[in-house]
PDB file of C-alpha atoms in Angstrom:
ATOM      1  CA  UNK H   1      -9.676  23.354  10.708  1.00 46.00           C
ATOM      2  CA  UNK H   2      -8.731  20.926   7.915  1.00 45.00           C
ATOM      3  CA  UNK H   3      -9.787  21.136   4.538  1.00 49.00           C
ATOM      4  CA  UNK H   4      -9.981  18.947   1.482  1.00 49.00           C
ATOM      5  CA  UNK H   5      -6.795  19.706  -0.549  1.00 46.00           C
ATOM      6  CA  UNK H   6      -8.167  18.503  -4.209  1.00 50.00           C
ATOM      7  CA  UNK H   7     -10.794  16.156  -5.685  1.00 51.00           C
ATOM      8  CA  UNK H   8     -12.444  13.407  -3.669  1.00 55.00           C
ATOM      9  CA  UNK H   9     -12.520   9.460  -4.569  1.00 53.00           C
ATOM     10  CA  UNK H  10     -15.827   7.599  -3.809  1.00 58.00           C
ATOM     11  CA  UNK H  11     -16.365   3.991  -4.108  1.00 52.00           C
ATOM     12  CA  UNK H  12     -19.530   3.126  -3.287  1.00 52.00           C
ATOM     13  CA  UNK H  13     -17.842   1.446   0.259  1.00 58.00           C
ATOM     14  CA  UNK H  14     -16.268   1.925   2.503  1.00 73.00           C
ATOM     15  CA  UNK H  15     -11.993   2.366   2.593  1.00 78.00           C
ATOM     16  CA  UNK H  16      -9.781  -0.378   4.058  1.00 82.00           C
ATOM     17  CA  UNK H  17      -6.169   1.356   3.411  1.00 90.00           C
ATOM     18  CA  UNK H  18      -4.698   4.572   1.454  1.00 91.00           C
ATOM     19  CA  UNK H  19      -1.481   5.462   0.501  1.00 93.00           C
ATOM     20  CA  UNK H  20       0.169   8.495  -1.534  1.00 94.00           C
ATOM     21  CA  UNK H  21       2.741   8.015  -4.001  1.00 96.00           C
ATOM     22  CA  UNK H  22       5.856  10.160  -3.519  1.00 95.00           C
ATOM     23  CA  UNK H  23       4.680  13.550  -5.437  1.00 95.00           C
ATOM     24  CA  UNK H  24       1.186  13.330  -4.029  1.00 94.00           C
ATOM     25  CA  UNK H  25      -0.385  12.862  -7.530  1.00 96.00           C
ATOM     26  CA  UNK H  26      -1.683   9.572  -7.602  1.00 96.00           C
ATOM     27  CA  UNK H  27      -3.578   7.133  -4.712  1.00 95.00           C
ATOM     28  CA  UNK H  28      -3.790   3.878  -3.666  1.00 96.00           C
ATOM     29  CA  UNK H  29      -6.614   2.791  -1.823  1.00 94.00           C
ATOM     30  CA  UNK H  30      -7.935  -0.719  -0.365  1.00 93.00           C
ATOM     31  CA  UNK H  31     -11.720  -1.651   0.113  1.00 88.00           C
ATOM     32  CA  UNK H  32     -13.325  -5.020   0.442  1.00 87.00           C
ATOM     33  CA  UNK H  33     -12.364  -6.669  -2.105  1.00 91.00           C
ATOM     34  CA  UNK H  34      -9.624  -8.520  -3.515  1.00 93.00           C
ATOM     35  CA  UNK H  35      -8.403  -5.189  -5.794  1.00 94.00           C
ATOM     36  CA  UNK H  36      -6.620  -2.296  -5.385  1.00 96.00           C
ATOM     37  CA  UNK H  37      -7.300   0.869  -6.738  1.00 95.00           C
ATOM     38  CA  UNK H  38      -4.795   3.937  -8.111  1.00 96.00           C
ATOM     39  CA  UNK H  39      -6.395   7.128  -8.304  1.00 95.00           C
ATOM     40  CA  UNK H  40      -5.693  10.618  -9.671  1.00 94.00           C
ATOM     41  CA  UNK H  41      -5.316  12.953  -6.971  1.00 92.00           C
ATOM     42  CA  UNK H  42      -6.591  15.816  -9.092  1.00 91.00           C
ATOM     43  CA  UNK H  43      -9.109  14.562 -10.824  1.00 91.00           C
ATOM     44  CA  UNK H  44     -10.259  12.104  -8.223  1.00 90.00           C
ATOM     45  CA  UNK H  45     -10.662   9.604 -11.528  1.00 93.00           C
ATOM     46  CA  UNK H  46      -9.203   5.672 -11.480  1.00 94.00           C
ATOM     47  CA  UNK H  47      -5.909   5.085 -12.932  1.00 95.00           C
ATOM     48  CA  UNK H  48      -5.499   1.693 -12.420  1.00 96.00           C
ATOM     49  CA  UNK H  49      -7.063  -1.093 -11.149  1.00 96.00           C
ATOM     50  CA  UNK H  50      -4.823  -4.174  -9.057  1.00 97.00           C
ATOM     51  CA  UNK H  51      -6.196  -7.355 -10.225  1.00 96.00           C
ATOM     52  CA  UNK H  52      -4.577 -10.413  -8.619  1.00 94.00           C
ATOM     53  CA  UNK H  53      -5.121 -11.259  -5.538  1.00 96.00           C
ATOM     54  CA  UNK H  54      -7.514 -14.076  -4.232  1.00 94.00           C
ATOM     55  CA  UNK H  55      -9.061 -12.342  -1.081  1.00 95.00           C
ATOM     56  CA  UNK H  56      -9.456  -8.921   0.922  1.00 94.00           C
ATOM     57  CA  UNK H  57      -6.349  -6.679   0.616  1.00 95.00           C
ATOM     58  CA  UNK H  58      -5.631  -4.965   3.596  1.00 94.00           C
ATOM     59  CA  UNK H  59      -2.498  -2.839   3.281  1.00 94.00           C
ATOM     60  CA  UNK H  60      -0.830  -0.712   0.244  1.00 96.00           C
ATOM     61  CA  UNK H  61       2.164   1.238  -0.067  1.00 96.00           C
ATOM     62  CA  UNK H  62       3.643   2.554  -2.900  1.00 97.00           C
ATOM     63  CA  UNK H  63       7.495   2.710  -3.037  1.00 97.00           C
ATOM     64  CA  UNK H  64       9.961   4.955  -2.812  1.00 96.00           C
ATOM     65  CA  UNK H  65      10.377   5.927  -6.264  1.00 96.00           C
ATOM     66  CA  UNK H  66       7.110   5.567  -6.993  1.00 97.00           C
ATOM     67  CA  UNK H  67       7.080   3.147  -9.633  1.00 97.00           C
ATOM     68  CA  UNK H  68       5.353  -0.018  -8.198  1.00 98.00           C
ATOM     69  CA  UNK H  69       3.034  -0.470  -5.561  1.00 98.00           C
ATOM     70  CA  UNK H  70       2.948  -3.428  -2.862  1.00 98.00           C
ATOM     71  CA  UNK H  71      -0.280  -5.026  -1.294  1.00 98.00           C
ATOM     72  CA  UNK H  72      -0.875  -7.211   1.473  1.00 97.00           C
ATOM     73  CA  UNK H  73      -3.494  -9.738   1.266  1.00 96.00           C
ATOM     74  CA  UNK H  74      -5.617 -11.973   2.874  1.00 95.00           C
ATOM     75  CA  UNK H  75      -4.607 -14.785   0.512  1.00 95.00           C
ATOM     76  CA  UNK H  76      -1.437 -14.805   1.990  1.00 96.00           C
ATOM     77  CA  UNK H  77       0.264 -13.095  -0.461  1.00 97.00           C
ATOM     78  CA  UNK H  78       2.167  -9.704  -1.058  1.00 98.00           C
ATOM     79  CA  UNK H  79       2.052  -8.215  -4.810  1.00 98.00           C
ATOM     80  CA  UNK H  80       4.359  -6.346  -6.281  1.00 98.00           C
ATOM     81  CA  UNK H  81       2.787  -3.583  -9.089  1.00 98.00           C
ATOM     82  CA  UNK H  82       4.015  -1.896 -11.748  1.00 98.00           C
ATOM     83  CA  UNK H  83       2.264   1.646 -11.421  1.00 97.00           C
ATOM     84  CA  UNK H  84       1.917   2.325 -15.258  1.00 96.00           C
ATOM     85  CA  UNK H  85       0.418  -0.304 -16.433  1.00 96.00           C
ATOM     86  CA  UNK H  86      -1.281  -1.772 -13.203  1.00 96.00           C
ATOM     87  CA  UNK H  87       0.274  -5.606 -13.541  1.00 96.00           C
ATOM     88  CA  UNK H  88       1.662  -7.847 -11.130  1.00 97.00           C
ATOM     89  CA  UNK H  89       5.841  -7.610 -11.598  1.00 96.00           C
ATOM     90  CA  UNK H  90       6.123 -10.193  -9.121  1.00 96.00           C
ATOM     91  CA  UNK H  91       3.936 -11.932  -6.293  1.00 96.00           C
ATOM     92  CA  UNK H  92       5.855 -12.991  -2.510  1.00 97.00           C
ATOM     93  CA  UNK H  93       4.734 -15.660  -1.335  1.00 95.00           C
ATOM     94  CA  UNK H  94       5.623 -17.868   1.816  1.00 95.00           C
ATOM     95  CA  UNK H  95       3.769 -16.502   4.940  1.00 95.00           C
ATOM     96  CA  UNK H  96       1.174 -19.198   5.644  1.00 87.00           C
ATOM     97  CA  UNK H  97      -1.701 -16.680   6.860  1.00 96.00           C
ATOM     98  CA  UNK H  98      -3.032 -13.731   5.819  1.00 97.00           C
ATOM     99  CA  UNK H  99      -0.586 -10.291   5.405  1.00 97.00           C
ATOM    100  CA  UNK H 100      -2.160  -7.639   7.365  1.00 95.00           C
ATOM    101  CA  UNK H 101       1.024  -5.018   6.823  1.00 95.00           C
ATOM    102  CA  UNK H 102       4.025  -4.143   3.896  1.00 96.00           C
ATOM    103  CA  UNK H 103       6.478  -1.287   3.542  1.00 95.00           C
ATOM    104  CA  UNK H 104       9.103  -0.581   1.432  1.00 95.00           C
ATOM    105  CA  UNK H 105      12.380   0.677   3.024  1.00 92.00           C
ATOM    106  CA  UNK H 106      13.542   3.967   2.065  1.00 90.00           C
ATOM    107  CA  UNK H 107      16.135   2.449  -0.731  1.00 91.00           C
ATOM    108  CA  UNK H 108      13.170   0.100  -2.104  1.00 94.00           C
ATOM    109  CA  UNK H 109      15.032  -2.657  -2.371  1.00 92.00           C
ATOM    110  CA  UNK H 110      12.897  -4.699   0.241  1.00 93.00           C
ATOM    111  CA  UNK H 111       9.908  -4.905   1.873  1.00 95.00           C
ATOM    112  CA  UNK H 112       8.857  -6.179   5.480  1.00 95.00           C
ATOM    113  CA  UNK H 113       5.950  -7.795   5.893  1.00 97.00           C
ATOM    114  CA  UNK H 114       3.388  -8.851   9.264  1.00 96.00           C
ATOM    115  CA  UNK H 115       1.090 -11.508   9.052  1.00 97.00           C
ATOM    116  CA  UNK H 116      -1.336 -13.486  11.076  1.00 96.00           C
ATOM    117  CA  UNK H 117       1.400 -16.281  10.875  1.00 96.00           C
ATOM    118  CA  UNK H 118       3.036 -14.946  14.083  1.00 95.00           C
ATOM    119  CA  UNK H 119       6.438 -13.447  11.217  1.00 94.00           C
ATOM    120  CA  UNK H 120       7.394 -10.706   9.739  1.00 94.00           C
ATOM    121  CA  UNK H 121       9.368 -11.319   6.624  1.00 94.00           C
ATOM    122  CA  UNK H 122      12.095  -9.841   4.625  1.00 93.00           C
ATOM    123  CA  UNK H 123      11.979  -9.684   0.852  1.00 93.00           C
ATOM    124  CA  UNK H 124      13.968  -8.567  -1.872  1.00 92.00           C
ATOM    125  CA  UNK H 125      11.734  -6.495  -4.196  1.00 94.00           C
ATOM    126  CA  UNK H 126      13.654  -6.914  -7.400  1.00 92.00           C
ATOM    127  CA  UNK H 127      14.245 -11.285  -6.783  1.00 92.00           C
ATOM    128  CA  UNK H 128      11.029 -11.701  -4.730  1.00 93.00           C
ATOM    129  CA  UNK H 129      13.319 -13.874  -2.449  1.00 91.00           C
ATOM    130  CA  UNK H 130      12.802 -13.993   1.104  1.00 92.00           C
ATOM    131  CA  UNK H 131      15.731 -13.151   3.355  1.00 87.00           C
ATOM    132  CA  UNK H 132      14.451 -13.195   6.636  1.00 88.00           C
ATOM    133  CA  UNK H 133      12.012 -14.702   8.806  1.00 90.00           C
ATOM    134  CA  UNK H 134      11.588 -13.371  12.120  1.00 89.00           C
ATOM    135  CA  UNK H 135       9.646 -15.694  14.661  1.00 87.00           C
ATOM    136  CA  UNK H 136       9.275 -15.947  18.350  1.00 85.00           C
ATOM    137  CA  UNK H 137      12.211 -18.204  18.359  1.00 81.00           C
ATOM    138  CA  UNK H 138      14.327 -15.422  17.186  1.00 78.00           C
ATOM    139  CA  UNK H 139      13.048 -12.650  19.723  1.00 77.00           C
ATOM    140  CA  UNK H 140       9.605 -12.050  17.915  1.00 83.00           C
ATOM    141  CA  UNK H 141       6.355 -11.983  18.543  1.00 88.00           C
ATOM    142  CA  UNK H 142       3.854 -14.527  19.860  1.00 89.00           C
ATOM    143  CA  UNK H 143       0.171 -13.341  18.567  1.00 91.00           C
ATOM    144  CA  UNK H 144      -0.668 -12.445  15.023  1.00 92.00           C
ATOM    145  CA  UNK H 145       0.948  -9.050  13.334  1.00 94.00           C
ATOM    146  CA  UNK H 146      -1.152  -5.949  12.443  1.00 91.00           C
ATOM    147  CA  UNK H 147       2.004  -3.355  11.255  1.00 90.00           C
ATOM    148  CA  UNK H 148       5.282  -3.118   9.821  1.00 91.00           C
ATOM    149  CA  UNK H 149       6.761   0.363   9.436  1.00 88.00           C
ATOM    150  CA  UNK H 150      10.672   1.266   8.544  1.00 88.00           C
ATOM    151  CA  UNK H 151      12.322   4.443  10.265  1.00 82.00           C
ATOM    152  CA  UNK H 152      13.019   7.226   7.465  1.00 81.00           C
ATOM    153  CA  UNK H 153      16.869   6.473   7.379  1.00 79.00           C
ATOM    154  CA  UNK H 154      16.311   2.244   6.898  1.00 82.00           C
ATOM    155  CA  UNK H 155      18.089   1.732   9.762  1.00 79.00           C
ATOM    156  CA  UNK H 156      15.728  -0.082  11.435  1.00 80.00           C
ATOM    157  CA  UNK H 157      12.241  -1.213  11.423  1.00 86.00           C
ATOM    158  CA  UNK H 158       9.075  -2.097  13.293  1.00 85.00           C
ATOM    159  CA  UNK H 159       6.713  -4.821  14.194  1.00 87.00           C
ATOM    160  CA  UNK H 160       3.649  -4.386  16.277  1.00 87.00           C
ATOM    161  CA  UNK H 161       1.477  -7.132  17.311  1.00 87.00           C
ATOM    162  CA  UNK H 162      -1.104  -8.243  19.301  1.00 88.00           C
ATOM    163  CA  UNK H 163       0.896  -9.807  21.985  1.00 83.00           C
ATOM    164  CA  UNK H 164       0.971  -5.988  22.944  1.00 79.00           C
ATOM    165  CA  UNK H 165       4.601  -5.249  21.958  1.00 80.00           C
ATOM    166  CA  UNK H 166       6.411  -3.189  19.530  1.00 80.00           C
ATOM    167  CA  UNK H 167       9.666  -4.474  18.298  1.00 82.00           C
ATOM    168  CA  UNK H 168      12.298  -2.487  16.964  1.00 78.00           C
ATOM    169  CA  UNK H 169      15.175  -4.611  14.095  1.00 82.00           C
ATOM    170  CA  UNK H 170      18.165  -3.733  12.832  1.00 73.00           C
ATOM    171  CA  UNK H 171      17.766  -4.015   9.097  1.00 77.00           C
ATOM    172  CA  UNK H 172      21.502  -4.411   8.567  1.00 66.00           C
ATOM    173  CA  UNK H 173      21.828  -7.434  11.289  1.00 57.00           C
ATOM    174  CA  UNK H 174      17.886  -8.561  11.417  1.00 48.00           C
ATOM    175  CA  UNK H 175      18.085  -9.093  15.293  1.00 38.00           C
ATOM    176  CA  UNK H 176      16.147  -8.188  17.926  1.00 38.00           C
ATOM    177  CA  UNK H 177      18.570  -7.298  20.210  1.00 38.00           C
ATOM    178  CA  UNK H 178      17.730  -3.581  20.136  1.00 36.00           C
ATOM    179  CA  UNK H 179      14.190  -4.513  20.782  1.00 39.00           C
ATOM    180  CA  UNK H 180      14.021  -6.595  23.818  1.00 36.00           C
ATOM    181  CA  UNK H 181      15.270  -3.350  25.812  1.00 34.00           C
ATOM    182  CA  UNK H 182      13.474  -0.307  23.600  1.00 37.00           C
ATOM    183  CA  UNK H 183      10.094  -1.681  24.250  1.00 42.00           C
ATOM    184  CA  UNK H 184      10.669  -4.286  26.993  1.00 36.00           C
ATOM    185  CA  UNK H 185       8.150  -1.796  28.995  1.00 33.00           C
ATOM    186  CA  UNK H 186       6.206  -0.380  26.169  1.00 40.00           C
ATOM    187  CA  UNK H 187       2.877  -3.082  27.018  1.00 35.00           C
ATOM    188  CA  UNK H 188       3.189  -2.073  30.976  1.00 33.00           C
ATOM    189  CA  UNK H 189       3.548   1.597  29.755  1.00 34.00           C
ATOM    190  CA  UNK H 190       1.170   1.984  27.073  1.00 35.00           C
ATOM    191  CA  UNK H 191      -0.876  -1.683  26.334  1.00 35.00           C
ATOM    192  CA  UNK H 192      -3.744  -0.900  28.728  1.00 33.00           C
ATOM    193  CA  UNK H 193      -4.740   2.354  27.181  1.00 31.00           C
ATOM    194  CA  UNK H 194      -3.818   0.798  24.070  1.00 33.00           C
ATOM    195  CA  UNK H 195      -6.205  -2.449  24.200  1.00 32.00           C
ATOM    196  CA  UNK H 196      -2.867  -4.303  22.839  1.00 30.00           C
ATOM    197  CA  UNK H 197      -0.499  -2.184  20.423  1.00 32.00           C
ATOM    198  CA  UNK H 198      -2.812  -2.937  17.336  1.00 33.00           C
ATOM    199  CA  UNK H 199      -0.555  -0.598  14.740  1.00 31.00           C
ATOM    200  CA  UNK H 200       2.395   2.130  15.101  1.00 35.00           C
ATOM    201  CA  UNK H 201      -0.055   4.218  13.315  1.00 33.00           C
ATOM    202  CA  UNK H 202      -2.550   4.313  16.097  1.00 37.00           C
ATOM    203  CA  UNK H 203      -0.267   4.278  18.946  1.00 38.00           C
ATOM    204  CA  UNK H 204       1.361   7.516  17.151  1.00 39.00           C
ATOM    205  CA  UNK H 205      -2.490   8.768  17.275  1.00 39.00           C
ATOM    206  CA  UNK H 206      -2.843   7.907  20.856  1.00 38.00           C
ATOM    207  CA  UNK H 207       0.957   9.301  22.343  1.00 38.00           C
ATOM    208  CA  UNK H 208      -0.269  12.646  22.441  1.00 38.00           C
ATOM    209  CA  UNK H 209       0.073  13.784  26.504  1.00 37.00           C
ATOM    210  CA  UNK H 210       3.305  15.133  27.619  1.00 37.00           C
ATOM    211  CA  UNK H 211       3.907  12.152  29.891  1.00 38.00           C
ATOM    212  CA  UNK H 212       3.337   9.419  27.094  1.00 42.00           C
ATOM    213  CA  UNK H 213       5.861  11.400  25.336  1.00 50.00           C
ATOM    214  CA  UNK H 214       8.119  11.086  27.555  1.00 53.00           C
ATOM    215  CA  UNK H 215       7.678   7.565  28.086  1.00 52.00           C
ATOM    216  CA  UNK H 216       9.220   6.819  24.090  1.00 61.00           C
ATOM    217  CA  UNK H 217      11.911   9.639  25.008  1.00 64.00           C
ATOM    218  CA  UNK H 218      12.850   7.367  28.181  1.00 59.00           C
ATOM    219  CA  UNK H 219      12.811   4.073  26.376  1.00 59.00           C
ATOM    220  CA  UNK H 220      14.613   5.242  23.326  1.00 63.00           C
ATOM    221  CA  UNK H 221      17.225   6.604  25.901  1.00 66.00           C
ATOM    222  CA  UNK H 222      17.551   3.818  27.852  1.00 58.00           C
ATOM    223  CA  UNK H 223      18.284   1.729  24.576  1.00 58.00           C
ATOM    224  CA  UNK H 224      20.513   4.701  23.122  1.00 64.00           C
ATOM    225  CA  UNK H 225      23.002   4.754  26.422  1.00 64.00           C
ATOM    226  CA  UNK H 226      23.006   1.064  26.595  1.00 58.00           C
ATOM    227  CA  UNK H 227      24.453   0.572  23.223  1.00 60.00           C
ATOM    228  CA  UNK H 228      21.688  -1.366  21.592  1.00 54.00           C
ATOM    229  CA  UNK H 229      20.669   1.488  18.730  1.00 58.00           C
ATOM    230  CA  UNK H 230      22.968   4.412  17.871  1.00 67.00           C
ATOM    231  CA  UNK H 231      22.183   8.425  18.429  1.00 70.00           C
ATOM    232  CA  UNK H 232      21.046   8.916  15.058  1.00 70.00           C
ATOM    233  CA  UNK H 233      18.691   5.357  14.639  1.00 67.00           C
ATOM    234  CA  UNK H 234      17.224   6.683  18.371  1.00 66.00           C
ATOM    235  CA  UNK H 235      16.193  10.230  16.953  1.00 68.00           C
ATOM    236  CA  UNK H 236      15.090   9.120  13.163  1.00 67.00           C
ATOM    237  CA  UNK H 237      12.857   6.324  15.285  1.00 61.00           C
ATOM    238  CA  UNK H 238      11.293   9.165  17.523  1.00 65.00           C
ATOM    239  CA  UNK H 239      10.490  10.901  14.609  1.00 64.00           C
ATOM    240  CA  UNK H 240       9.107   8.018  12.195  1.00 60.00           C
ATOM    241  CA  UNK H 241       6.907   7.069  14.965  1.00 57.00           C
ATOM    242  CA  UNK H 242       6.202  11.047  16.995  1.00 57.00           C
ATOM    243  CA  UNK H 243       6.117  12.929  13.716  1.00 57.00           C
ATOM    244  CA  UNK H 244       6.782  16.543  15.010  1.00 53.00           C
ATOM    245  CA  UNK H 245       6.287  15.876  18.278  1.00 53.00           C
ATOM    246  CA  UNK H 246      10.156  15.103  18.230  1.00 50.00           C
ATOM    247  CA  UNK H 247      11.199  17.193  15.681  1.00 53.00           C
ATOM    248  CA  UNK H 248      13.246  19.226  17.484  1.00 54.00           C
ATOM    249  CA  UNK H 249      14.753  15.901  20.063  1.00 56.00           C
ATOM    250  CA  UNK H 250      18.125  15.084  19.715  1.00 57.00           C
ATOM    251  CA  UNK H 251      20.890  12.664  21.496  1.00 56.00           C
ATOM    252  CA  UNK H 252      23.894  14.082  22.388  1.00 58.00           C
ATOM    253  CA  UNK H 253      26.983  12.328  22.386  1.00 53.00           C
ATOM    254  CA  UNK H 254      26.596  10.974  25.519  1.00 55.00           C
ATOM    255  CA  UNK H 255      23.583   8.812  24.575  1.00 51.00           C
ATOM    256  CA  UNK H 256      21.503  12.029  26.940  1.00 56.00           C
ATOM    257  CA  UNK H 257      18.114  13.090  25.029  1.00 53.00           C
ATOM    258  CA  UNK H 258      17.143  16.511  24.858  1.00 53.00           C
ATOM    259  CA  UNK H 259      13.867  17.458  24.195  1.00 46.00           C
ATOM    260  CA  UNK H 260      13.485  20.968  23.111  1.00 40.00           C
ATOM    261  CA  UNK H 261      10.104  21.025  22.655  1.00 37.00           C
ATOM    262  CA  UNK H 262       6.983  19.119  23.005  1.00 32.00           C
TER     263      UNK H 262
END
């Protein structure tokens, strides 16, 4: 089985959110509370501590690079913080509802955010300006957001809500497009075991029977021959969201998926 890999962090209650910097040395962690908290991995000892926000935080990722850290907030807000000395570089604000989800793309130059306003949103880290808001109007969702999550390459991202859908955006164009087909069936194929696609995170958790598996191969086929994502966004999707489950799946150039092993 599993075992504890170094030092443990106890807070005296309970865990909202964690997230590992790049080289695994430091933690992030979310309780509830209006902080966050860096840790030593090691040592298990506090680094830092996020002061800034005006209610719970519920999400925290660090970026790329690992040099700042972004939370999500039930304020509202998103914060922006620089690792080393635990300040706020920079505060997004705009979504008029709590943020329940943030990641950085893989570049971290933006993050995408979900929010109980019905939107995720684009930013620019280094401005704080928004550049996109995606709403129902535009293809998106119709209940509140509970995750945001950006395939390894940046290519594309993903919103999951509690309408019971996934979507799936180009980050280059910002349309949904691609999504309306990937996941058209994704609430018929998966929502009722699901009780409504509440993060990628669990679904990943859940998709673990050969024939849910093959359900995401299908869909991400279906969108592959039709045009709406390339060969490559198809495959780095299936991974970001399957982990080694599709490892070893690959399109060929036909658009045909090939799953070597499950």
């Amino acid at each position: 089985g599993a075992e504890a890999l170094s030092g443990e962090m106890e807070m005296g209650g309970d865990f909202r959110c964690v997230g590992l910097s790049p080289d695994g040395r430091l933690a992030a962690t979310t309780a509830h509370n209006s902080t966050a908290t860096i840790w030593d991995v090691a040592s298990g000892e506090v680094v830092r501590t996020l002061v800034g926000h005006d209610d719970l935080v519920y999400s925290v990722r660090f970026s790329p690079d690992g040099a700042v850290v972004a939370t999500a907030s039930e304020d509202g807000t998103v914060g922006i913080w620089d690792v080393d000395t635990g300040g706020c570089v920079r505060k997004l604000s705009g979504h008029g509802s709590p943020v329940r989800s943030v990641d950085f793309s893989p570049d971290g130059r933006v993050v995408v955010t979900g929010s109980d306003d019905e939107t995720a949103r684009v930013w620019d880290v280094g401005s704080g300006a928004c550049l996109k808001i995606l709403t129902q109007q535009m293809g998106g969702h119709s209940k509140w957001l509970w995750s945001v999550a950006f395939a390894p390459d940046g290519g594309m991202f993903a919103t999951a809500s509690e309408d019971g859908l996934a979507k799936l955006w180009d980050s280059s164009r910002l349309s949904s497009g691609a999504a309306s087909r990937f996941f058209a069936s994704l609430a018929m194929c998966c929502g009722s075991n699901l009780d409504g696609v509440q993060a990628l995170q669990r679904l990943a958790g859940h998709v673990t029977e050969v024939s849910e598996l093959k359900v995401f191969f299908t869909l991400a086929s279906i969108a592959v021959k039709a045009g709406d994502v390339t060969a490559a966004q198809g495959a780095a999707f299936l991974r970001g969201v399957l982990g080694k489950a599709a490892g070893t799946f690959r399109f060929d150039a036909r658009g045909e998926g090939k799953r070597m092993l499950v």
